[in-house]
Amino acid sequence: MSNTFNTIFKIPDRGLVAQRLTKAFFLRNFSLSSAEKKLLNNAIESMDILAQINLEKSNIPAVLTETDSYENILIITCTVANNQIAKYADNCIQFIQKYIAHQVVFVIEDGNDFVINVAEKRINQVDKNKLVVQQYFSTSPISKLYKNEQTEAFFKTLDFNTLDKSNLETTYKSYIQAVVQYQVAVSTGSFNKRSQKRTEEDMANLLVIENIETEITSLKSQLNKEKQLNNKIALNIAIQKKRQDIQRIKKQLSTS
């Protein structure tokens, strides 16, 4: 299926790699935890490097500073068993983004759906050969069986021809913008292409929503354990207020 994803990314032929990423590579080169070995051996069926974007293959200048390294962008695909994407997506994302020391556009799929992930990475100040993840950005599962207006618009922003190819940093950040815009579209029902500045504002708002949803979960847990009526009423009011806060932020996200 990995080559099929290039119908979305549309990487030119000279950037296509189609190289198997073996489990032995990770076992041989890294000190994996027992949980990571279990994930690698039991959950992941296959991994492939679909494409590579760099100066040599794409004629796009690299960016290297004390804190940032944009010298290679890899598009990597990973397959798990049918109906297992919800169970394993986050762990597979963290595994690949942790051990692949490049900027990665990561696609994880099962038989019916796929998730696209990108991550903000910075150079590890202790070991300059490593990149450390600052933040992950992932789509919700996208169906392979049908498309809607949101996914169609999202796929257009992933098209190599539409990316900002001023340098490899702007190229990778184009992928981040696309994923963030898709996350916003899931919340608001409308996909709108944004500027980099507006995308950063949307990223901050999405993080606030995520934090509020965590708080709501905690309040619900307290509510289920609470026996006093007055306290139950106070908790319900607090939950409703936080839901209103989410709706207010979603309204901000939907504005042009």
Coordinates of N, CA and C in Angstrom, one line a residue:
M1 N 0.8 -1.2 0.0 CA 0.0 0.0 0.0 C 0.9 1.3 0.0
S2 N 2.1 1.2 0.5 CA 2.9 2.4 0.7 C 3.1 3.2 -0.6
N3 N 3.3 2.5 -1.8 CA 3.4 3.3 -3.0 C 2.1 4.0 -3.4
T4 N 1.0 3.4 -3.0 CA -0.3 4.1 -3.2 C -0.4 5.4 -2.6
F5 N 0.3 5.6 -1.5 CA 0.2 6.9 -0.8 C 0.8 8.0 -1.6
N6 N 1.7 7.7 -2.6 CA 2.2 8.8 -3.4 C 1.2 9.4 -4.4
T7 N 0.0 8.8 -4.5 CA -1.1 9.4 -5.2 C -1.5 10.7 -4.4
I8 N -1.2 10.7 -3.1 CA -1.5 11.8 -2.2 C -0.3 12.8 -2.2
F9 N 0.9 12.3 -1.9 CA 2.0 13.1 -1.7 C 2.6 13.6 -3.1
K10 N 2.5 12.8 -4.1 CA 3.0 13.2 -5.4 C 4.5 13.6 -5.5
I11 N 5.3 12.9 -4.8 CA 6.7 13.1 -4.8 C 7.3 12.7 -6.2
P12 N 8.1 13.6 -6.8 CA 8.7 13.2 -8.1 C 9.5 11.9 -8.0
D13 N 9.6 11.3 -9.2 CA 10.2 10.0 -9.2 C 11.6 9.9 -8.6
R14 N 12.4 11.0 -8.8 CA 13.8 10.9 -8.3 C 13.8 10.9 -6.8
G15 N 12.7 11.3 -6.1 CA 12.7 11.3 -4.7 C 12.1 10.0 -4.1
L16 N 11.6 9.2 -4.9 CA 11.0 7.9 -4.4 C 12.1 6.9 -4.1
V17 N 11.9 6.3 -2.9 CA 12.9 5.3 -2.4 C 12.4 3.9 -2.4
A18 N 11.1 3.7 -1.9 CA 10.5 2.4 -1.9 C 11.5 1.4 -1.2
Q19 N 12.0 1.7 -0.1 CA 13.0 0.8 0.6 C 12.4 0.3 1.9
R20 N 12.5 -1.0 2.1 CA 12.0 -1.7 3.3 C 12.8 -1.2 4.5
L21 N 12.1 -0.8 5.6 CA 12.8 -0.4 6.8 C 12.6 -1.6 7.8
T22 N 13.7 -2.4 8.0 CA 13.6 -3.7 8.6 C 13.6 -3.5 10.1
K23 N 13.0 -4.5 10.8 CA 12.9 -4.6 12.2 C 14.4 -4.8 12.8
A24 N 15.2 -5.5 12.0 CA 16.6 -5.8 12.4 C 17.3 -4.5 12.5
F25 N 17.0 -3.5 11.7 CA 17.7 -2.2 11.8 C 17.6 -1.6 13.2
F26 N 16.4 -1.6 13.7 CA 16.1 -1.0 15.0 C 16.7 -1.9 16.1
L27 N 16.6 -3.2 16.0 CA 17.1 -4.1 17.0 C 18.6 -4.0 17.1
R28 N 19.3 -3.8 16.0 CA 20.7 -3.8 15.9 C 21.3 -2.5 16.3
N29 N 20.6 -1.4 16.1 CA 21.2 -0.1 16.3 C 20.8 0.7 17.5
F30 N 19.7 0.2 18.2 CA 19.2 1.0 19.3 C 19.0 0.1 20.5
S31 N 19.1 0.7 21.7 CA 18.8 -0.1 22.9 C 17.3 0.1 23.2
L32 N 16.5 -0.8 22.7 CA 15.0 -0.7 22.8 C 14.6 -1.2 24.1
S33 N 13.5 -0.6 24.6 CA 12.9 -1.1 25.9 C 12.1 -2.4 25.5
S34 N 11.7 -3.1 26.6 CA 10.9 -4.3 26.3 C 9.6 -4.0 25.6
A35 N 9.0 -2.8 26.0 CA 7.7 -2.5 25.4 C 7.9 -2.1 23.9
E36 N 9.1 -1.5 23.6 CA 9.4 -1.1 22.2 C 9.6 -2.4 21.4
K37 N 10.3 -3.4 21.9 CA 10.6 -4.6 21.2 C 9.3 -5.4 21.0
K38 N 8.4 -5.3 22.0 CA 7.1 -6.0 21.8 C 6.3 -5.3 20.7
L39 N 6.3 -4.0 20.7 CA 5.6 -3.3 19.6 C 6.2 -3.6 18.3
L40 N 7.5 -3.6 18.2 CA 8.2 -3.9 16.9 C 7.9 -5.3 16.4
N41 N 7.9 -6.3 17.3 CA 7.8 -7.7 16.9 C 6.4 -8.2 16.8
N42 N 5.5 -7.6 17.6 CA 4.1 -8.1 17.6 C 3.0 -7.2 16.9
A43 N 3.3 -5.9 16.9 CA 2.2 -5.0 16.4 C 2.5 -4.6 15.0
I44 N 3.8 -4.3 14.7 CA 4.1 -3.7 13.4 C 4.3 -4.9 12.4
E45 N 3.6 -4.8 11.3 CA 3.8 -5.9 10.2 C 4.9 -5.5 9.2
S46 N 5.0 -4.2 8.8 CA 6.0 -3.8 7.9 C 6.2 -2.3 8.0
M47 N 7.4 -1.9 7.5 CA 7.7 -0.4 7.4 C 8.5 -0.2 6.2
D48 N 8.2 0.9 5.5 CA 8.9 1.3 4.3 C 9.2 2.7 4.3
I49 N 10.4 3.1 3.7 CA 10.7 4.5 3.3 C 10.1 4.7 1.9
L50 N 9.1 5.5 1.9 CA 8.4 5.8 0.6 C 9.2 6.8 -0.2
A51 N 9.7 7.8 0.4 CA 10.4 8.9 -0.3 C 11.3 9.7 0.6
Q52 N 12.2 10.3 -0.1 CA 13.2 11.2 0.6 C 13.3 12.5 -0.1
I53 N 13.2 13.6 0.7 CA 13.3 14.9 0.1 C 14.5 15.6 0.7
N54 N 15.5 15.9 -0.2 CA 16.7 16.6 0.3 C 17.3 17.4 -0.9
L55 N 18.4 18.0 -0.7 CA 19.0 18.9 -1.7 C 19.3 18.0 -2.9
E56 N 19.9 16.9 -2.7 CA 20.3 16.0 -3.9 C 19.2 15.6 -4.7
K57 N 18.1 15.1 -4.1 CA 17.0 14.6 -4.8 C 15.9 15.6 -5.3
S58 N 15.9 16.7 -4.6 CA 14.8 17.7 -4.9 C 15.3 19.1 -5.1
N59 N 16.6 19.3 -5.0 CA 17.2 20.6 -5.2 C 16.6 21.7 -4.3
I60 N 16.2 21.3 -3.1 CA 15.7 22.2 -2.1 C 16.8 22.4 -1.0
P61 N 17.2 23.7 -0.7 CA 18.3 23.9 0.2 C 18.0 23.4 1.6
A62 N 19.0 22.9 2.3 CA 18.9 22.5 3.7 C 19.0 23.7 4.6
V63 N 18.5 23.4 5.8 CA 18.7 24.4 6.9 C 19.3 23.8 8.1
L64 N 20.4 24.3 8.6 CA 21.1 23.7 9.7 C 21.5 24.8 10.6
T65 N 21.0 24.9 11.9 CA 21.4 25.9 12.9 C 21.8 25.1 14.1
E66 N 22.1 25.9 15.2 CA 22.5 25.3 16.5 C 21.3 24.5 17.1
T67 N 20.1 24.8 16.7 CA 18.9 24.2 17.3 C 18.1 23.3 16.3
D68 N 18.3 23.6 15.1 CA 17.4 23.0 14.1 C 18.2 22.3 13.0
S69 N 17.6 21.1 12.5 CA 18.2 20.4 11.4 C 17.2 20.0 10.4
Y70 N 17.2 20.6 9.2 CA 16.3 20.3 8.2 C 17.2 19.9 7.0
E71 N 17.7 18.7 7.0 CA 18.6 18.3 5.9 C 18.0 17.1 5.1
N72 N 17.1 16.4 5.7 CA 16.4 15.3 5.1 C 15.0 15.2 5.6
I73 N 14.1 15.0 4.7 CA 12.7 14.7 5.1 C 12.4 13.3 4.5
L74 N 12.0 12.4 5.4 CA 11.6 11.1 5.0 C 10.1 10.9 5.1
I75 N 9.5 10.3 4.1 CA 8.1 9.8 4.2 C 8.1 8.3 4.4
I76 N 7.7 7.9 5.6 CA 7.8 6.5 6.1 C 6.4 6.0 6.3
T77 N 6.1 4.8 5.8 CA 4.8 4.1 6.0 C 5.0 2.9 6.9
C78 N 3.9 2.6 7.7 CA 4.0 1.5 8.6 C 2.6 0.8 8.6
T79 N 2.6 -0.5 8.5 CA 1.4 -1.3 8.5 C 1.2 -2.1 9.7
V80 N 0.0 -2.0 10.3 CA -0.4 -2.8 11.4 C -1.6 -3.7 11.0
A81 N -2.0 -4.6 11.8 CA -3.1 -5.5 11.5 C -4.4 -4.8 11.3
N82 N -5.4 -5.4 10.6 CA -6.7 -4.8 10.4 C -7.3 -4.4 11.8
N83 N -7.9 -3.2 11.8 CA -8.7 -2.8 12.9 C -7.8 -2.5 14.2
Q84 N -6.5 -2.3 14.0 CA -5.6 -2.1 15.1 C -5.0 -0.7 15.1
I85 N -5.4 0.1 14.2 CA -4.7 1.4 14.1 C -5.0 2.3 15.4
A86 N -6.2 2.2 15.9 CA -6.5 3.0 17.1 C -5.7 2.5 18.3
K87 N -5.4 1.3 18.3 CA -4.7 0.7 19.4 C -3.2 1.0 19.4
Y88 N -2.6 1.0 18.2 CA -1.2 1.1 18.1 C -0.6 2.4 17.5
A89 N -1.5 3.3 16.9 CA -1.0 4.5 16.2 C -0.1 5.3 17.1
D90 N -0.5 5.7 18.3 CA 0.3 6.6 19.1 C 1.7 6.0 19.4
N91 N 1.7 4.7 19.8 CA 3.0 4.1 20.1 C 3.9 3.9 18.9
C92 N 3.4 3.6 17.7 CA 4.2 3.5 16.5 C 4.7 4.9 16.1
I93 N 3.9 5.9 16.3 CA 4.3 7.3 16.0 C 5.5 7.7 16.9
Q94 N 5.4 7.5 18.2 CA 6.4 7.8 19.1 C 7.7 7.0 18.8
F95 N 7.5 5.8 18.4 CA 8.7 4.9 18.2 C 9.5 5.4 16.9
I96 N 8.8 5.7 15.8 CA 9.5 6.1 14.6 C 10.1 7.5 14.8
Q97 N 9.3 8.4 15.3 CA 9.8 9.8 15.5 C 11.0 9.9 16.5
K98 N 11.0 8.9 17.4 CA 12.1 8.9 18.4 C 13.4 8.4 17.7
Y99 N 13.3 7.3 17.0 CA 14.6 6.7 16.5 C 15.0 7.1 15.1
I100 N 14.2 7.7 14.3 CA 14.6 8.2 13.0 C 15.1 9.6 13.1
A101 N 16.4 9.8 13.0 CA 17.0 11.1 13.2 C 16.9 12.1 12.0
H102 N 15.8 12.2 11.5 CA 15.5 13.1 10.4 C 14.1 13.7 10.6
Q103 N 13.7 14.6 9.8 CA 12.3 15.1 9.8 C 11.5 14.0 9.1
V104 N 10.4 13.6 9.7 CA 9.6 12.4 9.2 C 8.2 12.8 9.0
V105 N 7.7 12.5 7.8 CA 6.2 12.4 7.6 C 5.9 11.0 7.7
F106 N 5.1 10.6 8.7 CA 4.8 9.2 9.1 C 3.4 8.9 8.8
V107 N 3.2 7.8 8.0 CA 1.9 7.3 7.7 C 1.7 5.9 8.3
I108 N 0.8 5.7 9.2 CA 0.5 4.4 9.7 C -0.9 3.9 9.2
E109 N -1.0 2.7 8.8 CA -2.2 2.2 8.1 C -2.6 0.8 8.7
D110 N -3.9 0.5 8.6 CA -4.3 -0.9 8.7 C -5.2 -1.1 7.4
G111 N -6.0 -2.1 7.4 CA -6.7 -2.4 6.2 C -7.7 -1.4 5.7
N112 N -8.3 -0.6 6.7 CA -9.4 0.3 6.4 C -9.0 1.8 6.5
D113 N -8.1 2.2 7.4 CA -7.8 3.6 7.7 C -6.3 3.8 7.7
F114 N -6.0 5.1 7.7 CA -4.6 5.5 8.0 C -4.6 6.8 8.7
V115 N -3.4 7.1 9.4 CA -3.2 8.3 10.1 C -1.9 8.9 9.6
I116 N -1.9 10.2 9.4 CA -0.7 10.9 9.0 C -0.2 11.8 10.2
N117 N 1.1 11.6 10.5 CA 1.7 12.3 11.6 C 3.0 13.1 11.2
V118 N 3.2 14.2 11.8 CA 4.4 15.0 11.7 C 4.8 15.4 13.1
A119 N 6.0 15.9 13.2 CA 6.5 16.3 14.6 C 7.5 17.4 14.5
E120 N 7.4 18.3 15.4 CA 8.4 19.3 15.6 C 9.6 18.7 16.3
K121 N 10.8 18.8 15.7 CA 12.0 18.2 16.4 C 13.1 19.3 16.5
R122 N 13.9 19.2 17.5 CA 15.0 20.1 17.7 C 16.3 19.2 17.9
I123 N 17.4 19.8 17.6 CA 18.7 19.1 17.9 C 18.9 18.8 19.4
N124 N 19.2 17.6 19.7 CA 19.5 17.3 21.1 C 20.8 18.0 21.5
Q125 N 20.8 18.8 22.5 CA 22.0 19.6 22.8 C 23.0 18.8 23.5
V126 N 22.7 17.6 24.0 CA 23.7 16.7 24.6 C 24.4 15.9 23.5
D127 N 23.5 15.3 22.6 CA 24.0 14.5 21.5 C 23.5 15.2 20.2
K128 N 24.4 15.9 19.5 CA 24.1 16.6 18.3 C 23.6 15.8 17.1
N129 N 23.8 14.5 17.2 CA 23.4 13.6 16.1 C 22.0 13.1 16.3
K130 N 21.3 13.5 17.4 CA 19.9 13.1 17.6 C 19.0 14.3 17.6
L131 N 17.8 14.1 17.2 CA 16.7 15.1 17.2 C 15.7 14.7 18.3
V132 N 15.2 15.7 19.0 CA 14.3 15.4 20.1 C 12.9 16.0 19.7
V133 N 11.9 15.2 19.9 CA 10.6 15.6 19.5 C 10.1 16.7 20.6
Q134 N 9.6 17.8 20.0 CA 9.0 18.8 20.9 C 7.4 18.7 20.9
Q135 N 6.9 18.3 19.8 CA 5.4 18.2 19.7 C 5.0 17.3 18.5
Y136 N 4.0 16.5 18.7 CA 3.4 15.7 17.7 C 2.2 16.3 17.1
F137 N 1.9 16.1 15.8 CA 0.7 16.5 15.2 C 0.2 15.3 14.3
S138 N -1.0 14.8 14.6 CA -1.5 13.7 13.9 C -3.0 13.9 13.5
T139 N -3.3 13.4 12.4 CA -4.7 13.4 12.0 C -5.5 12.3 12.8
S140 N -6.8 12.5 12.8 CA -7.6 11.3 13.2 C -7.6 10.3 12.1
P141 N -8.0 9.1 12.4 CA -8.0 8.0 11.3 C -8.8 8.5 10.1
I142 N -8.2 8.3 8.9 CA -8.8 8.7 7.6 C -9.2 7.4 6.9
S143 N -10.4 7.4 6.4 CA -10.9 6.2 5.7 C -10.2 6.0 4.3
K144 N -9.8 4.8 4.0 CA -9.4 4.5 2.7 C -10.5 4.3 1.7
L145 N -11.7 4.1 2.3 CA -12.9 3.7 1.4 C -13.6 4.8 0.8
Y146 N -13.6 6.0 1.5 CA -14.3 7.1 0.9 C -13.6 8.4 1.3
K147 N -13.9 9.5 0.5 CA -13.3 10.8 0.8 C -14.5 11.8 1.0
N148 N -14.2 12.8 1.8 CA -15.2 13.9 1.9 C -14.5 15.2 1.5
E149 N -15.1 16.3 1.6 CA -14.5 17.6 1.2 C -13.3 17.9 2.0
Q150 N -13.4 17.6 3.3 CA -12.2 17.9 4.2 C -11.0 17.1 3.7
T151 N -11.1 15.8 3.5 CA -10.0 15.0 3.1 C -9.5 15.4 1.7
E152 N -10.4 15.7 0.8 CA -9.9 16.1 -0.5 C -9.1 17.4 -0.4
A153 N -9.5 18.4 0.4 CA -8.8 19.6 0.6 C -7.5 19.3 1.3
F154 N -7.5 18.5 2.2 CA -6.2 18.1 2.9 C -5.2 17.5 2.0
F155 N -5.7 16.5 1.2 CA -4.7 15.9 0.2 C -4.1 16.9 -0.7
K156 N -4.9 17.9 -1.1 CA -4.3 18.9 -2.0 C -3.2 19.7 -1.4
T157 N -3.3 19.9 -0.1 CA -2.2 20.6 0.6 C -1.0 19.8 0.8
L158 N -1.1 18.5 0.7 CA 0.0 17.5 0.8 C 0.8 17.3 -0.5
D159 N 0.2 17.8 -1.6 CA 0.7 17.6 -2.9 C 2.1 18.3 -2.9
F160 N 3.1 17.6 -3.4 CA 4.5 18.2 -3.4 C 4.5 19.5 -4.2
N161 N 3.7 19.6 -5.2 CA 3.7 20.8 -6.0 C 3.2 22.1 -5.3
T162 N 2.4 21.9 -4.2 CA 1.8 23.0 -3.5 C 2.6 23.4 -2.3
L163 N 3.7 22.6 -1.9 CA 4.4 22.9 -0.7 C 5.3 24.2 -0.9
D164 N 5.6 24.8 0.2 CA 6.6 25.9 0.2 C 8.0 25.3 0.2
K165 N 8.6 25.4 -1.0 CA 9.9 24.7 -1.2 C 11.1 25.7 -1.2
S166 N 10.9 26.8 -0.4 CA 12.0 27.8 -0.3 C 13.2 27.1 0.3
N167 N 13.0 26.3 1.3 CA 14.1 25.4 1.8 C 13.4 24.2 2.5
L168 N 14.2 23.3 3.1 CA 13.6 22.1 3.6 C 12.9 22.4 4.9
E169 N 13.2 23.5 5.6 CA 12.4 23.8 6.8 C 11.0 24.3 6.4
T170 N 10.9 25.1 5.4 CA 9.5 25.6 5.0 C 8.8 24.4 4.4
T171 N 9.5 23.5 3.7 CA 8.8 22.3 3.1 C 8.2 21.5 4.2
Y172 N 9.0 21.2 5.2 CA 8.5 20.3 6.3 C 7.4 21.0 7.1
K173 N 7.5 22.3 7.3 CA 6.5 23.0 8.0 C 5.2 23.2 7.2
S174 N 5.3 23.0 5.9 CA 4.1 22.9 5.0 C 3.3 21.7 5.4
Y175 N 4.0 20.6 5.6 CA 3.3 19.4 6.1 C 2.7 19.5 7.4
I176 N 3.4 20.2 8.4 CA 2.8 20.5 9.7 C 1.6 21.3 9.5
Q177 N 1.7 22.4 8.7 CA 0.5 23.2 8.5 C -0.7 22.4 8.0
A178 N -0.4 21.5 7.1 CA -1.5 20.8 6.5 C -2.2 19.9 7.5
V179 N -1.4 19.2 8.4 CA -2.0 18.4 9.4 C -2.8 19.2 10.4
V180 N -2.2 20.3 10.8 CA -2.9 21.2 11.8 C -4.2 21.7 11.2
Q181 N -4.2 22.1 9.9 CA -5.4 22.6 9.3 C -6.5 21.4 9.2
Y182 N -6.0 20.2 9.0 CA -6.9 19.1 9.0 C -7.5 18.9 10.4
Q183 N -6.7 19.0 11.5 CA -7.2 18.9 12.8 C -8.3 19.9 13.1
V184 N -8.0 21.2 12.6 CA -9.0 22.2 12.8 C -10.3 21.9 12.0
A185 N -10.1 21.4 10.8 CA -11.3 21.1 10.0 C -12.2 20.0 10.7
V186 N -11.6 19.0 11.4 CA -12.3 18.0 12.1 C -13.2 18.7 13.2
S187 N -12.6 19.7 13.8 CA -13.3 20.4 14.9 C -14.4 21.3 14.4
T188 N -14.1 22.0 13.3 CA -15.0 23.0 12.8 C -15.9 22.6 11.6
G189 N -15.5 21.6 10.9 CA -16.3 21.1 9.8 C -15.9 21.8 8.5
S190 N -14.8 22.7 8.5 CA -14.5 23.4 7.3 C -12.9 23.5 7.2
F191 N -12.4 23.1 6.0 CA -10.9 23.1 5.8 C -10.6 24.4 5.2
N192 N -9.7 25.2 5.8 CA -9.2 26.5 5.3 C -7.7 26.5 5.3
K193 N -7.1 26.9 4.2 CA -5.6 27.0 4.2 C -5.3 28.3 5.0
R194 N -4.2 28.1 5.8 CA -3.9 29.2 6.7 C -2.4 29.7 6.5
S195 N -2.1 30.8 6.9 CA -0.7 31.3 7.0 C 0.0 30.6 8.1
Q196 N 1.4 30.7 8.0 CA 2.2 30.1 9.1 C 1.8 30.7 10.5
K197 N 1.6 32.0 10.5 CA 1.3 32.7 11.8 C 0.0 32.2 12.3
R198 N -1.0 32.1 11.4 CA -2.4 31.6 11.8 C -2.3 30.1 12.2
T199 N -1.5 29.4 11.5 CA -1.4 28.0 11.9 C -0.8 27.8 13.3
E200 N 0.2 28.7 13.7 CA 0.7 28.6 15.0 C -0.3 29.0 16.1
E201 N -1.2 29.9 15.7 CA -2.3 30.3 16.7 C -3.3 29.1 16.8
D202 N -3.6 28.4 15.7 CA -4.5 27.3 15.7 C -3.9 26.1 16.5
M203 N -2.5 25.9 16.4 CA -1.9 24.9 17.1 C -2.0 25.1 18.6
A204 N -1.9 26.4 19.0 CA -2.0 26.7 20.4 C -3.4 26.5 20.9
N205 N -4.4 26.8 20.1 CA -5.8 26.6 20.5 C -6.2 25.2 20.5
L206 N -5.6 24.4 19.6 CA -5.9 22.9 19.7 C -5.3 22.3 20.9
L207 N -4.2 22.8 21.4 CA -3.6 22.3 22.6 C -4.4 22.7 23.8
V208 N -5.0 23.9 23.8 CA -5.8 24.3 24.9 C -7.1 23.4 24.9
I209 N -7.7 23.1 23.8 CA -8.8 22.2 23.7 C -8.5 20.9 24.3
E210 N -7.3 20.3 23.9 CA -6.9 19.0 24.4 C -6.7 19.0 25.9
N211 N -6.2 20.1 26.5 CA -6.0 20.2 27.9 C -7.3 20.4 28.6
I212 N -8.3 21.1 28.0 CA -9.6 21.2 28.7 C -10.3 19.9 28.7
E213 N -10.2 19.1 27.6 CA -10.8 17.8 27.5 C -10.3 16.9 28.6
T214 N -9.0 17.0 28.8 CA -8.4 16.2 29.9 C -9.0 16.6 31.3
E215 N -9.2 17.9 31.4 CA -9.8 18.4 32.7 C -11.2 17.9 32.8
I216 N -11.9 17.9 31.7 CA -13.3 17.4 31.8 C -13.4 16.0 32.2
T217 N -12.5 15.2 31.6 CA -12.4 13.7 32.0 C -12.1 13.6 33.5
S218 N -11.2 14.4 34.0 CA -10.9 14.4 35.5 C -12.2 14.8 36.3
L219 N -12.9 15.8 35.9 CA -14.0 16.2 36.6 C -15.1 15.2 36.5
K220 N -15.3 14.5 35.4 CA -16.3 13.4 35.3 C -16.0 12.3 36.2
S221 N -14.7 12.0 36.4 CA -14.3 10.9 37.3 C -14.6 11.3 38.7
Q222 N -14.4 12.6 39.1 CA -14.7 13.1 40.4 C -16.2 13.0 40.6
L223 N -17.0 13.4 39.6 CA -18.5 13.4 39.7 C -19.0 12.0 39.9
N224 N -18.4 11.0 39.3 CA -18.9 9.6 39.5 C -18.7 9.1 40.9
K225 N -17.6 9.7 41.6 CA -17.3 9.2 42.9 C -18.0 10.1 44.0
E226 N -18.5 11.2 43.6 CA -19.1 12.2 44.6 C -20.4 11.7 45.1
K227 N -20.6 11.9 46.4 CA -21.9 11.5 47.1 C -22.7 12.7 47.4
Q228 N -22.1 13.8 47.7 CA -22.8 15.0 48.1 C -23.5 15.7 47.0
L229 N -24.8 16.0 47.1 CA -25.5 16.6 46.0 C -25.0 18.0 45.6
N230 N -24.6 18.8 46.6 CA -24.1 20.1 46.4 C -22.8 20.1 45.6
N231 N -22.0 19.1 45.9 CA -20.7 19.0 45.2 C -20.9 18.4 43.8
K232 N -21.9 17.6 43.6 CA -22.3 17.1 42.3 C -22.7 18.2 41.4
I233 N -23.5 19.1 41.9 CA -24.0 20.3 41.2 C -22.9 21.2 40.8
A234 N -22.0 21.4 41.7 CA -20.8 22.2 41.4 C -19.9 21.6 40.3
L235 N -19.7 20.3 40.4 CA -18.9 19.6 39.4 C -19.6 19.7 38.0
N236 N -20.9 19.5 38.0 CA -21.7 19.6 36.7 C -21.6 21.0 36.1
I237 N -21.6 22.0 36.9 CA -21.5 23.4 36.5 C -20.1 23.6 35.9
A238 N -19.1 23.1 36.6 CA -17.7 23.2 36.1 C -17.5 22.5 34.7
I239 N -18.1 21.4 34.6 CA -18.0 20.6 33.3 C -18.7 21.4 32.2
Q240 N -19.9 21.9 32.5 CA -20.6 22.7 31.4 C -19.8 23.9 31.0
K241 N -19.2 24.6 32.0 CA -18.4 25.8 31.7 C -17.2 25.4 30.8
K242 N -16.5 24.3 31.1 CA -15.4 23.9 30.3 C -15.8 23.5 28.8
R243 N -17.0 22.9 28.7 CA -17.5 22.6 27.4 C -17.8 23.9 26.6
Q244 N -18.3 24.9 27.3 CA -18.6 26.2 26.7 C -17.2 26.8 26.3
D245 N -16.2 26.7 27.1 CA -14.9 27.2 26.7 C -14.4 26.5 25.4
I246 N -14.6 25.2 25.3 CA -14.2 24.5 24.0 C -15.0 25.0 22.8
Q247 N -16.3 25.3 23.0 CA -17.1 25.8 21.9 C -16.6 27.2 21.5
R248 N -16.2 28.0 22.5 CA -15.7 29.3 22.2 C -14.4 29.3 21.4
I249 N -13.5 28.3 21.8 CA -12.3 28.2 21.0 C -12.5 27.7 19.6
K250 N -13.5 26.7 19.5 CA -13.8 26.2 18.2 C -14.3 27.3 17.3
K251 N -15.1 28.2 17.9 CA -15.6 29.4 17.1 C -14.4 30.2 16.6
Q252 N -13.4 30.4 17.4 CA -12.2 31.1 17.0 C -11.5 30.4 15.9
L253 N -11.4 29.1 16.0 CA -10.8 28.3 15.0 C -11.5 28.4 13.6
S254 N -12.8 28.6 13.6 CA -13.6 28.6 12.4 C -13.6 29.9 11.7
T255 N -13.1 31.0 12.4 CA -13.1 32.3 11.7 C -11.9 32.4 10.8
S256 N -12.1 33.2 9.7 CA -11.1 33.3 8.7 C -9.9 34.1 9.2

